[in-house]
Amino acid sequence: MSVVVVGGGLAGARTVEHLRAGGYGERVVLLAQETELPYERPPLSKGYLQGTDPRERARVHDEGWYAEHDVDLRLGVTAAQLDLGAQDVLDADGTRHGFEHLVLATGSEPRRLTVPGADLDGVLALRTLDDSDRLRAAIDRATRVVVVGGGWIGLEVAAAARTAGRHVALVVRGALPLDRVLGPQTAPLFADLHREHGVDLRLRADVAELVPDGGGSRVGGVLLADGTLLEADLVVAAVGAAPRVGLAERAGLTVQDGVVVDQHLRASAPHVLAVGDVARAHHPFYGTHLRVEHWDNAQHQPATAAATILGRDEPYTRLPYFYTDQYDLGMEYVGWAGHDGRGYDEVVVRGDAAARELVVFWLHGRRVVAGMNVNVWDVNDDIRALVTSRAVVDPRALADAQVPLPEVARRA
Ligand code: FAD
């Protein structure tokens, strides 16, 4: 009788925590490929990268916690194969770990650049604490940094490098950074923020090649498809992440850009669950499967996984949520506005966009489907309630900062 959790990130560490908190009294094993105690990743592109947050602050639990809670934490152990028939996980040394329940929390890994020169020295990606250490040291030494990719991590790294005083160019494939997530009305907010801080934005730009410095093994520049050469002594590839599904796929579990699980986080084979970045979970509120690559999801899905193992019927219904910090801008986003702008037909702004103190709402059929508060605090729960209520709202009341958000829903 035991639960084996594969993956010692936030989702894995919270899973073992919720199992114990829920009264699971049998053996709990946590197989963690990294040699670090399980940690949270958001600081790696923010305070930790900038040298303001200590390493320990990223830890999910301190060192003593695992022993105190009788969790058999195996650092530096990679699960290599699942034998679902025998209910065993085989690690890379061939040791078998028998399970009554298996939780996959293998997370995701950065996509790599596939252009010529992508393996030159001075081309870095960011996922782990070690990556963040390497990146911080490289930023310290660098003069010109090129960040490839205008997603959240690319923007946060660009902000860190600018804050450190480096020349920074940001290469973005689309018309604007984040335009697929935020849409054309809202994405300029972040583009303007970075321009004001002196980032050289290269839009609708494709990387053709990374060129070595003087024919050596270190990167010297980024050649764009239009022939522009951006000088660089540090290139950061921030081109998204892919779920780590190899184990699940080889074991024959249903995988579709993530391990497909139901609202109780149960995968396609009995006794197997998945949580966090790797899980594509059925979301009852949206009536579809979603894979959410954000901290909040890895933080909260484990309670549902533990409940399922403990025989409680507690589907995962929490709305997607994420946050970012860049320069002096902090924002939170809750809800889901569909893929590529297909999930909304109206955008409403409340507050002062010029001062970057605002709330943006995405609506579909006059119902709020997502909201983002920027440098405005203590409103995220109200936005969440608006989305959850599915209330038809008056866009003028929504835009009017004098009307409290709970009142907007009541007036509907
Ligand atoms: P992971 O954190 O990826 O952990 C999975 C772990 O499993 C890894 O340690 C991996 O080594 C291990 N593993 C994989 N395969 C095996 C195996 N076969 N055997 C054993 N172990 C294995 N989200 C936000 O909402 N806001 C932010 O500001 C934010 N900032 C971020 C900044 C950075 C730099 C990064 C990388 C991510 C950020 N995120 C942010 C996303 C957030 O960190 C992730 O959603 C979260 O880490 C997912 O947790 P997880 O436990 O599912 O996966």
Short mmCIF file of C-alpha atoms and ligand atoms in Angstrom, two decimals:
data_model
loop_
_atom_site.label_atom_id
_atom_site.label_comp_id
_atom_site.label_asym_id
_atom_site.label_seq_id
_atom_site.Cartn_x
_atom_site.Cartn_y
_atom_site.Cartn_z
CA MET A 1 0.00 0.00 0.00
CA SER A 2 1.67 3.19 -1.09
CA VAL A 3 1.38 6.28 -3.22
CA VAL A 4 4.26 7.02 -5.56
CA VAL A 5 4.49 10.59 -6.83
CA VAL A 6 6.77 11.15 -9.83
CA GLY A 7 8.16 14.69 -10.01
CA GLY A 8 9.49 16.81 -7.17
CA GLY A 9 8.23 20.21 -8.28
CA LEU A 10 5.49 22.26 -6.66
CA ALA A 11 2.70 19.89 -7.73
CA GLY A 12 4.52 16.81 -6.45
CA ALA A 13 5.41 18.41 -3.12
CA ARG A 14 1.87 19.67 -2.56
CA THR A 15 0.45 16.25 -3.43
CA VAL A 16 2.38 14.53 -0.67
CA GLU A 17 1.43 17.35 1.70
CA HIS A 18 -2.30 16.99 0.98
CA LEU A 19 -2.12 13.22 1.30
CA ARG A 20 -0.72 13.53 4.80
CA ALA A 21 -3.03 16.42 5.73
CA GLY A 22 -5.98 14.33 4.55
CA GLY A 23 -4.99 11.44 6.80
CA TYR A 24 -3.31 9.07 4.34
CA GLY A 25 -1.39 6.78 6.65
CA GLU A 26 0.38 4.46 4.22
CA ARG A 27 3.75 4.80 2.52
CA VAL A 28 4.34 7.94 0.42
CA VAL A 29 7.28 8.07 -2.01
CA LEU A 30 8.30 11.17 -3.95
CA LEU A 31 10.69 10.54 -6.86
CA ALA A 32 12.46 13.73 -7.83
CA GLN A 33 14.88 13.93 -10.71
CA GLU A 34 16.47 17.15 -9.49
CA THR A 35 18.81 17.07 -6.51
CA GLU A 36 17.25 20.22 -5.00
CA LEU A 37 14.49 20.06 -2.42
CA PRO A 38 11.18 20.70 -4.26
CA TYR A 39 10.90 24.40 -5.07
CA GLU A 40 8.68 26.95 -6.78
CA ARG A 41 9.78 28.40 -10.10
CA PRO A 42 8.29 31.94 -10.29
CA PRO A 43 11.24 33.53 -8.39
CA LEU A 44 13.69 32.07 -10.94
CA SER A 45 12.79 34.76 -13.48
CA LYS A 46 12.12 37.48 -10.87
CA GLY A 47 13.61 38.05 -7.40
CA TYR A 48 15.97 35.09 -7.40
CA LEU A 49 17.29 35.94 -10.86
CA GLN A 50 17.81 39.53 -9.75
CA GLY A 51 19.60 38.43 -6.60
CA THR A 52 17.02 39.88 -4.21
CA ASP A 53 15.34 36.63 -3.04
CA PRO A 54 17.37 33.94 -1.25
CA ARG A 55 17.41 30.39 -2.62
CA GLU A 56 15.64 28.93 0.43
CA ARG A 57 12.59 31.12 -0.10
CA ALA A 58 11.74 29.17 -3.27
CA ARG A 59 11.47 25.89 -1.34
CA VAL A 60 8.03 24.37 -0.95
CA HIS A 61 9.00 22.83 2.43
CA ASP A 62 12.16 22.97 4.46
CA GLU A 63 14.48 20.01 4.62
CA GLY A 64 13.04 18.51 7.82
CA TRP A 65 9.43 18.56 6.63
CA TYR A 66 9.62 15.41 4.49
CA ALA A 67 11.01 13.22 7.28
CA GLU A 68 8.63 14.78 9.81
CA HIS A 69 5.72 13.80 7.57
CA ASP A 70 7.11 10.38 6.79
CA VAL A 71 7.55 11.13 3.10
CA ASP A 72 10.22 9.05 1.42
CA LEU A 73 11.77 11.80 -0.71
CA ARG A 74 14.23 10.42 -3.25
CA LEU A 75 16.20 13.31 -4.69
CA GLY A 76 18.15 12.74 -7.89
CA VAL A 77 16.00 9.73 -8.83
CA THR A 78 14.46 9.60 -12.28
CA ALA A 79 11.43 7.43 -12.97
CA ALA A 80 12.32 5.65 -16.19
CA GLN A 81 9.36 3.38 -16.84
CA LEU A 82 5.87 2.62 -15.61
CA ASP A 83 4.68 -0.95 -15.35
CA LEU A 84 0.98 -0.32 -14.95
CA GLY A 85 0.06 -4.02 -14.92
CA ALA A 86 2.35 -4.77 -12.00
CA GLN A 87 1.70 -1.34 -10.44
CA ASP A 88 5.41 -0.51 -10.33
CA VAL A 89 7.52 2.48 -11.23
CA LEU A 90 11.03 1.57 -12.36
CA ASP A 91 13.65 4.19 -11.68
CA ALA A 92 16.77 4.72 -13.77
CA ASP A 93 18.71 2.28 -11.54
CA GLY A 94 16.15 -0.44 -12.17
CA THR A 95 14.67 -0.25 -8.66
CA ARG A 96 10.95 -0.97 -8.57
CA HIS A 97 8.63 1.22 -6.52
CA GLY A 98 5.28 -0.49 -6.08
CA PHE A 99 2.20 1.66 -5.87
CA GLU A 100 -1.44 1.45 -5.03
CA HIS A 101 -1.84 4.91 -6.56
CA LEU A 102 0.55 6.72 -8.89
CA VAL A 103 0.58 10.50 -9.33
CA LEU A 104 2.41 11.95 -12.34
CA ALA A 105 3.72 15.44 -11.57
CA THR A 106 6.48 15.57 -14.17
CA GLY A 107 5.81 19.19 -15.16
CA SER A 108 7.12 20.66 -18.37
CA GLU A 109 10.44 21.49 -19.96
CA PRO A 110 11.56 24.40 -22.09
CA ARG A 111 11.27 24.09 -25.84
CA ARG A 112 14.65 24.49 -27.49
CA LEU A 113 15.54 26.66 -30.42
CA THR A 114 16.06 24.47 -33.46
CA VAL A 115 17.96 26.93 -35.66
CA PRO A 116 21.66 26.53 -36.54
CA GLY A 117 23.86 27.74 -33.69
CA ALA A 118 21.32 26.94 -30.97
CA ASP A 119 23.95 24.93 -29.08
CA LEU A 120 26.60 27.68 -28.99
CA ASP A 121 27.96 28.73 -25.60
CA GLY A 122 26.04 31.68 -24.25
CA VAL A 123 22.64 30.38 -25.40
CA LEU A 124 20.59 29.63 -22.29
CA ALA A 125 17.08 28.50 -21.34
CA LEU A 126 15.38 28.85 -17.97
CA ARG A 127 13.54 26.17 -16.02
CA THR A 128 15.57 25.15 -12.97
CA LEU A 129 17.36 26.84 -10.09
CA ASP A 130 20.66 25.91 -11.74
CA ASP A 131 19.49 27.53 -14.99
CA SER A 132 18.65 30.66 -13.03
CA ASP A 133 22.10 30.68 -11.39
CA ARG A 134 23.74 30.32 -14.80
CA LEU A 135 21.56 33.02 -16.27
CA ARG A 136 22.24 35.44 -13.44
CA ALA A 137 26.01 34.95 -13.82
CA ALA A 138 25.69 35.36 -17.60
CA ILE A 139 23.66 38.57 -17.25
CA ASP A 140 26.34 39.91 -14.89
CA ARG A 141 29.00 39.34 -17.55
CA ALA A 142 26.93 40.28 -20.61
CA THR A 143 26.80 43.53 -22.52
CA ARG A 144 24.12 42.75 -25.07
CA VAL A 145 21.33 40.30 -24.33
CA VAL A 146 18.88 38.99 -26.90
CA VAL A 147 15.78 37.31 -25.52
CA VAL A 148 13.99 35.12 -28.05
CA GLY A 149 10.29 34.78 -27.24
CA GLY A 150 7.75 37.29 -26.00
CA GLY A 151 5.87 35.14 -23.48
CA TRP A 152 5.79 35.69 -19.73
CA ILE A 153 9.24 34.23 -19.03
CA GLY A 154 10.84 36.09 -21.94
CA LEU A 155 9.40 39.37 -20.70
CA GLU A 156 10.45 38.74 -17.10
CA VAL A 157 14.00 37.88 -18.17
CA ALA A 158 14.11 40.98 -20.37
CA ALA A 159 13.00 43.06 -17.36
CA ALA A 160 15.68 41.46 -15.15
CA ALA A 161 18.42 42.09 -17.71
CA ARG A 162 17.31 45.71 -18.28
CA THR A 163 17.14 46.27 -14.52
CA ALA A 164 20.74 45.03 -14.40
CA GLY A 165 21.59 47.70 -16.97
CA ARG A 166 22.22 45.47 -19.99
CA HIS A 167 21.27 46.32 -23.54
CA VAL A 168 18.29 44.06 -24.27
CA ALA A 169 16.60 43.13 -27.54
CA LEU A 170 13.42 41.06 -27.46
CA VAL A 171 12.64 39.02 -30.56
CA VAL A 172 8.94 38.29 -30.94
CA ARG A 173 7.34 36.27 -33.70
CA GLY A 174 3.90 37.87 -33.41
CA ALA A 175 2.73 41.45 -33.84
CA LEU A 176 3.24 42.11 -30.12
CA PRO A 177 4.46 40.16 -27.10
CA LEU A 178 1.57 38.25 -25.50
CA ASP A 179 -0.85 39.12 -28.28
CA ARG A 180 -2.21 35.58 -28.38
CA VAL A 181 -2.96 35.62 -24.65
CA LEU A 182 -4.11 39.18 -24.16
CA GLY A 183 -5.36 40.16 -27.60
CA PRO A 184 -4.52 43.23 -29.67
CA GLN A 185 -6.34 45.70 -27.38
CA THR A 186 -4.38 44.77 -24.24
CA ALA A 187 -1.03 43.44 -25.42
CA PRO A 188 0.35 46.98 -26.12
CA LEU A 189 0.40 47.55 -22.35
CA PHE A 190 3.35 45.19 -21.93
CA ALA A 191 5.05 46.21 -25.20
CA ASP A 192 4.93 49.87 -24.11
CA LEU A 193 6.19 49.00 -20.64
CA HIS A 194 9.28 47.33 -22.10
CA ARG A 195 9.88 50.05 -24.68
CA GLU A 196 9.78 52.67 -21.92
CA HIS A 197 12.42 50.71 -20.08
CA GLY A 198 14.60 50.72 -23.16
CA VAL A 199 14.06 47.22 -24.52
CA ASP A 200 14.63 47.01 -28.28
CA LEU A 201 11.47 45.19 -29.44
CA ARG A 202 11.82 43.27 -32.70
CA LEU A 203 8.31 42.35 -33.77
CA ARG A 204 7.13 39.90 -36.44
CA ALA A 205 10.69 38.64 -36.33
CA ASP A 206 11.92 35.11 -36.84
CA VAL A 207 15.32 33.85 -35.81
CA ALA A 208 17.15 32.27 -38.75
CA GLU A 209 20.44 31.47 -37.07
CA LEU A 210 22.59 32.12 -34.04
CA VAL A 211 26.02 33.13 -35.24
CA PRO A 212 29.28 32.51 -33.39
CA ASP A 213 31.51 35.29 -32.23
CA GLY A 214 34.45 35.42 -34.63
CA GLY A 215 34.07 31.80 -35.69
CA GLY A 216 34.47 30.50 -32.10
CA SER A 217 32.10 28.45 -29.98
CA ARG A 218 30.46 31.41 -28.21
CA VAL A 219 27.42 33.16 -29.54
CA GLY A 220 28.04 36.56 -31.08
CA GLY A 221 24.73 37.45 -32.64
CA VAL A 222 21.23 36.57 -33.70
CA LEU A 223 20.50 36.61 -37.39
CA LEU A 224 16.85 37.33 -38.16
CA ALA A 225 15.04 35.96 -41.19
CA ASP A 226 14.92 39.46 -42.74
CA GLY A 227 18.73 39.61 -42.66
CA THR A 228 19.07 41.83 -39.57
CA LEU A 229 21.94 40.85 -37.30
CA LEU A 230 21.45 41.59 -33.60
CA GLU A 231 24.73 41.53 -31.72
CA ALA A 232 24.59 39.43 -28.57
CA ASP A 233 26.94 37.93 -26.04
CA LEU A 234 24.00 36.25 -24.28
CA VAL A 235 20.92 34.73 -25.92
CA VAL A 236 18.00 33.52 -23.84
CA ALA A 237 15.67 31.05 -25.52
CA ALA A 238 12.24 31.61 -23.98
CA VAL A 239 10.14 29.91 -26.60
CA GLY A 240 7.65 28.09 -24.42
CA ALA A 241 7.50 24.77 -22.64
CA ALA A 242 6.27 21.28 -23.46
CA PRO A 243 4.68 18.86 -20.99
CA ARG A 244 6.94 15.98 -19.93
CA VAL A 245 4.76 13.14 -21.12
CA GLY A 246 7.37 10.55 -22.17
CA LEU A 247 6.72 8.20 -19.25
CA ALA A 248 2.96 8.38 -19.68
CA GLU A 249 3.15 7.87 -23.43
CA ARG A 250 5.41 4.86 -23.17
CA ALA A 251 3.02 3.34 -20.64
CA GLY A 252 0.11 3.73 -23.07
CA LEU A 253 -1.80 6.38 -21.12
CA THR A 254 -3.94 8.78 -23.13
CA VAL A 255 -1.78 11.79 -23.91
CA GLN A 256 -2.78 14.84 -25.90
CA ASP A 257 -0.45 17.75 -25.22
CA GLY A 258 -0.44 16.56 -21.59
CA VAL A 259 -1.70 13.53 -19.73
CA VAL A 260 -5.45 13.53 -20.22
CA VAL A 261 -7.29 13.32 -16.88
CA ASP A 262 -10.85 13.75 -15.72
CA GLN A 263 -12.12 16.35 -13.25
CA HIS A 264 -10.87 14.16 -10.39
CA LEU A 265 -7.46 14.10 -12.10
CA ARG A 266 -7.68 10.40 -12.94
CA ALA A 267 -5.78 9.33 -16.05
CA SER A 268 -6.91 6.72 -18.56
CA ALA A 269 -5.59 3.79 -16.48
CA PRO A 270 -6.87 2.84 -13.03
CA HIS A 271 -4.91 4.15 -10.03
CA VAL A 272 -3.00 6.73 -12.09
CA LEU A 273 -3.48 10.48 -11.66
CA ALA A 274 -1.73 13.56 -13.02
CA VAL A 275 -1.36 17.07 -11.58
CA GLY A 276 0.24 20.39 -12.46
CA ASP A 277 1.78 21.41 -15.78
CA VAL A 278 1.66 17.89 -17.19
CA ALA A 279 -2.08 17.38 -16.67
CA ARG A 280 -4.73 18.17 -19.27
CA ALA A 281 -7.72 18.06 -16.97
CA HIS A 282 -11.40 18.14 -17.72
CA HIS A 283 -12.68 21.42 -16.32
CA PRO A 284 -16.37 21.24 -15.41
CA PHE A 285 -16.85 25.01 -15.59
CA TYR A 286 -15.62 25.18 -19.18
CA GLY A 287 -16.83 21.74 -20.24
CA THR A 288 -13.51 21.01 -21.91
CA HIS A 289 -10.01 19.80 -21.09
CA LEU A 290 -7.45 22.46 -20.15
CA ARG A 291 -3.74 22.24 -19.50
CA VAL A 292 -2.64 25.12 -17.34
CA GLU A 293 1.07 25.91 -17.08
CA HIS A 294 0.85 28.17 -14.06
CA TRP A 295 1.88 28.20 -10.43
CA ASP A 296 -1.67 28.38 -9.05
CA ASN A 297 -2.71 25.21 -10.84
CA ALA A 298 0.30 23.27 -9.51
CA GLN A 299 -0.46 24.70 -6.08
CA HIS A 300 -4.15 23.71 -5.95
CA GLN A 301 -4.70 20.62 -8.13
CA PRO A 302 -2.84 18.40 -5.62
CA ALA A 303 -5.63 18.83 -3.04
CA THR A 304 -8.01 17.29 -5.58
CA ALA A 305 -5.61 14.46 -6.41
CA ALA A 306 -5.20 13.65 -2.71
CA ALA A 307 -8.98 13.79 -2.22
CA THR A 308 -9.47 11.37 -5.11
CA ILE A 309 -6.95 8.94 -3.62
CA LEU A 310 -8.64 9.28 -0.23
CA GLY A 311 -11.99 8.41 -1.82
CA ARG A 312 -13.55 11.85 -1.63
CA ASP A 313 -15.54 13.29 -4.53
CA GLU A 314 -13.97 16.75 -4.98
CA PRO A 315 -13.63 17.73 -8.64
CA TYR A 316 -11.12 20.39 -9.60
CA THR A 317 -13.17 23.46 -10.50
CA ARG A 318 -10.80 26.32 -9.70
CA LEU A 319 -10.52 28.90 -12.48
CA PRO A 320 -7.10 29.30 -14.12
CA TYR A 321 -5.06 32.06 -12.48
CA PHE A 322 -1.58 33.47 -13.01
CA TYR A 323 0.50 36.49 -12.17
CA THR A 324 3.61 38.32 -13.27
CA ASP A 325 5.95 41.00 -11.94
CA GLN A 326 7.96 43.12 -14.37
CA TYR A 327 9.78 46.30 -13.32
CA ASP A 328 7.25 48.08 -11.08
CA LEU A 329 4.24 46.39 -12.67
CA GLY A 330 2.41 43.59 -10.94
CA MET A 331 -0.59 41.84 -12.42
CA GLU A 332 -2.95 38.97 -11.79
CA TYR A 333 -5.16 37.27 -14.38
CA VAL A 334 -8.06 34.97 -13.65
CA GLY A 335 -10.34 33.07 -16.01
CA TRP A 336 -9.86 31.88 -19.53
CA ALA A 337 -10.59 33.83 -22.69
CA GLY A 338 -10.22 30.90 -25.08
CA HIS A 339 -7.45 30.26 -27.57
CA ASP A 340 -6.16 33.05 -29.77
CA GLY A 341 -8.97 35.45 -28.97
CA ARG A 342 -11.74 33.11 -29.98
CA GLY A 343 -13.34 33.07 -26.53
CA TYR A 344 -14.38 36.74 -26.23
CA ASP A 345 -16.13 39.40 -28.26
CA GLU A 346 -15.63 42.50 -26.12
CA VAL A 347 -12.92 44.05 -23.96
CA VAL A 348 -13.79 46.49 -21.16
CA VAL A 349 -11.24 48.59 -19.27
CA ARG A 350 -11.80 50.05 -15.80
CA GLY A 351 -9.24 52.45 -14.32
CA ASP A 352 -6.33 54.42 -15.65
CA ALA A 353 -4.60 52.71 -18.56
CA ALA A 354 -2.08 55.56 -18.99
CA ALA A 355 -0.97 55.22 -15.36
CA ARG A 356 -1.05 51.40 -15.71
CA GLU A 357 -3.52 51.05 -12.86
CA LEU A 358 -6.40 49.23 -14.40
CA VAL A 359 -8.55 46.16 -14.64
CA VAL A 360 -9.21 44.62 -18.05
CA PHE A 361 -12.22 42.36 -18.57
CA TRP A 362 -12.76 39.97 -21.46
CA LEU A 363 -16.44 39.35 -22.18
CA HIS A 364 -18.35 36.86 -24.24
CA GLY A 365 -22.01 37.58 -24.79
CA ARG A 366 -21.81 40.25 -22.05
CA ARG A 367 -20.52 37.72 -19.54
CA VAL A 368 -17.06 38.20 -18.03
CA VAL A 369 -14.87 35.24 -19.00
CA ALA A 370 -11.54 36.60 -17.73
CA GLY A 371 -10.12 39.60 -15.95
CA MET A 372 -6.69 41.05 -15.32
CA ASN A 373 -5.84 43.53 -12.59
CA VAL A 374 -2.70 45.56 -13.18
CA ASN A 375 -1.24 47.46 -10.21
CA VAL A 376 -4.72 47.35 -8.64
CA TRP A 377 -4.97 45.00 -5.70
CA ASP A 378 -7.60 43.13 -3.67
CA VAL A 379 -9.99 42.82 -6.61
CA ASN A 380 -9.04 39.43 -7.97
CA ASP A 381 -11.57 37.56 -5.82
CA ASP A 382 -14.31 39.89 -7.08
CA ILE A 383 -13.26 39.24 -10.68
CA ARG A 384 -13.25 35.51 -9.99
CA ALA A 385 -16.76 35.78 -8.55
CA LEU A 386 -17.94 37.70 -11.63
CA VAL A 387 -16.59 35.01 -13.95
CA THR A 388 -17.98 32.18 -11.85
CA SER A 389 -21.43 33.80 -11.63
CA ARG A 390 -21.73 33.89 -15.45
CA ALA A 391 -23.86 36.99 -14.84
CA VAL A 392 -24.74 39.14 -17.84
CA VAL A 393 -23.20 42.53 -17.02
CA ASP A 394 -23.60 46.11 -18.16
CA PRO A 395 -20.24 47.07 -19.75
CA ARG A 396 -20.70 50.70 -18.63
CA ALA A 397 -21.00 49.64 -14.98
CA LEU A 398 -18.02 47.35 -15.45
CA ALA A 399 -15.95 50.23 -16.81
CA ASP A 400 -17.01 52.59 -14.01
CA ALA A 401 -14.50 52.39 -11.16
CA GLN A 402 -17.08 54.00 -8.86
CA VAL A 403 -19.29 50.91 -9.10
CA PRO A 404 -17.92 48.17 -6.85
CA LEU A 405 -17.45 44.91 -8.75
CA PRO A 406 -19.91 42.91 -6.58
CA GLU A 407 -22.46 45.62 -7.38
CA VAL A 408 -21.86 45.14 -11.14
CA ALA A 409 -22.99 41.53 -10.83
CA ARG A 410 -26.01 42.49 -8.69
CA ARG A 411 -27.14 45.13 -11.19
CA ALA A 412 -27.05 42.62 -14.03
P1 FAD B 1 7.57 21.43 -12.55
O1 FAD B 1 7.78 22.65 -11.76
O2 FAD B 1 8.09 21.39 -13.95
O3 FAD B 1 8.19 20.20 -11.74
C1 FAD B 1 8.25 18.92 -12.29
C2 FAD B 1 9.41 18.19 -11.66
O4 FAD B 1 9.34 16.83 -12.05
C3 FAD B 1 10.77 18.70 -12.10
O5 FAD B 1 11.58 18.95 -11.00
C4 FAD B 1 11.32 17.55 -12.94
O6 FAD B 1 12.74 17.42 -12.83
C5 FAD B 1 10.64 16.35 -12.30
N1 FAD B 1 10.55 15.19 -13.19
C6 FAD B 1 10.17 15.20 -14.50
N2 FAD B 1 10.21 13.94 -14.99
C7 FAD B 1 10.64 13.15 -13.97
C8 FAD B 1 10.88 11.75 -13.86
N3 FAD B 1 10.73 10.92 -14.90
N4 FAD B 1 11.32 11.27 -12.68
C9 FAD B 1 11.49 12.09 -11.60
N5 FAD B 1 11.27 13.42 -11.67
C10 FAD B 1 10.84 13.94 -12.83
N6 FAD B 1 3.57 30.59 -13.15
C11 FAD B 1 2.83 31.64 -12.70
O7 FAD B 1 1.62 31.49 -12.52
N7 FAD B 1 3.38 32.85 -12.44
C12 FAD B 1 4.70 33.08 -12.64
O8 FAD B 1 5.17 34.19 -12.41
C13 FAD B 1 5.52 32.02 -13.10
N8 FAD B 1 6.84 32.21 -13.30
C14 FAD B 1 7.59 31.19 -13.77
C15 FAD B 1 8.96 31.41 -14.00
C16 FAD B 1 9.75 30.40 -14.51
C17 FAD B 1 11.20 30.65 -14.75
C18 FAD B 1 9.19 29.14 -14.81
C19 FAD B 1 10.05 28.04 -15.39
C20 FAD B 1 7.85 28.90 -14.60
C21 FAD B 1 7.04 29.92 -14.06
N9 FAD B 1 5.68 29.73 -13.82
C22 FAD B 1 4.91 30.76 -13.36
C23 FAD B 1 5.05 28.42 -14.08
C24 FAD B 1 5.08 27.53 -12.84
O9 FAD B 1 6.33 27.58 -12.23
C25 FAD B 1 4.74 26.10 -13.25
O10 FAD B 1 3.40 26.10 -13.65
C26 FAD B 1 4.98 25.11 -12.12
O11 FAD B 1 6.35 25.02 -11.85
C27 FAD B 1 4.44 23.74 -12.45
O12 FAD B 1 4.74 22.88 -11.40
P2 FAD B 1 4.82 21.30 -11.62
O13 FAD B 1 5.19 20.74 -10.28
O14 FAD B 1 3.63 20.83 -12.32
O15 FAD B 1 6.03 21.08 -12.65
#
